Amino acid sequence: MDTNTIRRAGLLALAVPSLADVLTLPLADGEHPPYPMAVLATLLGIVSLGLVVRALRDPSRPLRPLVALRVLSAVTALPALVVDGVPSAAQAVGGVIVVLTAVGVLLVSRGNTAVVAS
């Protein structure tokens, strides 16, 4: 597989949790997740989707901002995995966000260490 194909697969892996984040606010009940977290997730998702589209259109685009936003989103999803009383559906979505973020970051950074280097 060439690096361009791997990069596109990584971008698509990052697009899925971005889309899930966009849907957080409309699906939130105010408790799981709390509205402030739902608003943050939705904003992260909207900006991330925009960065994914830009990166797909222009392969020379830097991916650091996208990677940073997706990692931040994954970190905000972690409490759903460890806090008591979170519905199993929310835990599943949180798990998918974390796993797809890890896969996406690994794929887009493969062969391009500038993505994850400081």
C-alpha positions as a printed Julia matrix, in Angstrom:
118×3 Matrix{Float64}:
   0.0    0.0    0.0
   1.36   3.43  -0.84
   1.56   6.18   1.74
  -1.21   8.21   0.06
  -3.68   5.33   0.42
  -2.66   4.79   4.04
  -3.07   8.52   4.72
  -6.56   8.53   3.18
  -7.54   5.51   5.29
  -6.31   7.34   8.37
  -8.26  10.46   7.44
 -11.41   8.4    6.99
 -10.78   6.73  10.35
 -10.59  10.22  11.88
 -13.71  11.37  10.03
 -15.96   8.76  11.67
 -15.42   9.9   15.28
 -15.58  13.5   14.05
 -19.05  12.8   12.7
 -20.0   11.1   15.97
 -18.87  14.23  17.8
 -21.04  16.43  15.59
 -24.06  14.35  16.57
 -23.32  14.55  20.3
 -25.25  17.74  21.08
 -28.45  16.79  19.25
 -28.45  13.38  20.97
 -27.38  14.53  24.47
 -29.83  14.31  27.34
 -27.89  16.76  29.51
 -26.67  14.06  31.87
 -24.77  11.73  29.52
 -22.91  13.72  28.36
 -23.5   16.97  30.21
 -24.42  19.82  27.87
 -21.07  21.67  28.19
 -19.23  18.5   27.14
 -21.71  17.92  24.33
 -21.14  21.44  23.02
 -17.36  20.95  23.17
 -17.6   17.6   21.38
 -19.82  19.08  18.67
 -17.42  21.97  18.08
 -14.43  19.61  17.97
 -16.31  17.42  15.49
 -17.25  20.29  13.17
 -13.72  21.69  13.06
 -12.25  18.2   12.68
 -14.52  17.36   9.75
 -13.49  20.59   8.05
  -9.82  19.69   8.53
 -10.42  16.17   7.2
 -12.05  17.55   4.05
  -9.2   20.02   3.54
  -6.61  17.27   4.03
  -8.38  14.99   1.56
  -8.48  17.74  -1.06
  -4.9   18.9   -0.49
  -2.45  16.17   0.56
   0.2   18.78   1.38
  -1.95  20.16   4.23
  -0.41  19.74   7.68
  -2.23  17.26   9.87
  -1.07  18.42  13.31
  -4.2   20.51  14.06
  -6.45  17.6   13.07
  -4.48  15.12  15.14
  -4.51  17.48  18.13
  -8.28  17.98  17.94
  -8.99  14.28  17.58
  -6.73  13.4   20.52
  -8.46  16.07  22.62
 -11.8   14.59  21.64
 -10.65  11.1   22.58
  -9.45  12.37  25.96
 -12.84  13.97  26.61
 -14.5   10.63  25.75
 -12.44   8.66  28.3
 -14.65   9.49  31.32
 -17.54   7.67  29.62
 -15.47   4.5   29.87
 -14.69   4.72  33.58
 -17.48   6.69  35.3
 -20.27   4.69  36.94
 -23.81   5.14  35.68
 -22.95   5.96  32.07
 -25.32   4.16  29.68
 -23.73   1.31  27.73
 -24.48   3.04  24.41
 -22.49   6.1   25.51
 -19.67   3.83  26.68
 -19.65   2.08  23.31
 -19.51   5.37  21.41
 -16.73   6.6   23.69
 -14.78   3.41  23.05
 -15.23   3.68  19.29
 -14.05   7.31  19.38
 -10.91   6.37  21.31
 -10.07   3.34  19.13
 -10.72   5.05  15.78
  -8.74   8.08  16.89
  -5.77   5.86  17.76
  -6.02   4.0   14.45
  -6.42   7.21  12.46
  -3.48   8.94  14.13
  -1.27   5.9   13.55
  -2.25   5.69   9.89
  -1.84   9.38   9.05
   1.46   9.51  10.87
   2.86   6.4    9.19
   5.67   7.55   6.98
   5.18  11.15   8.11
   6.79  11.65  11.5
   6.21  15.4   11.26
   2.55  14.73  12.19
   3.39  13.55  15.68
   6.81  15.13  16.23
   6.98  18.37  18.13
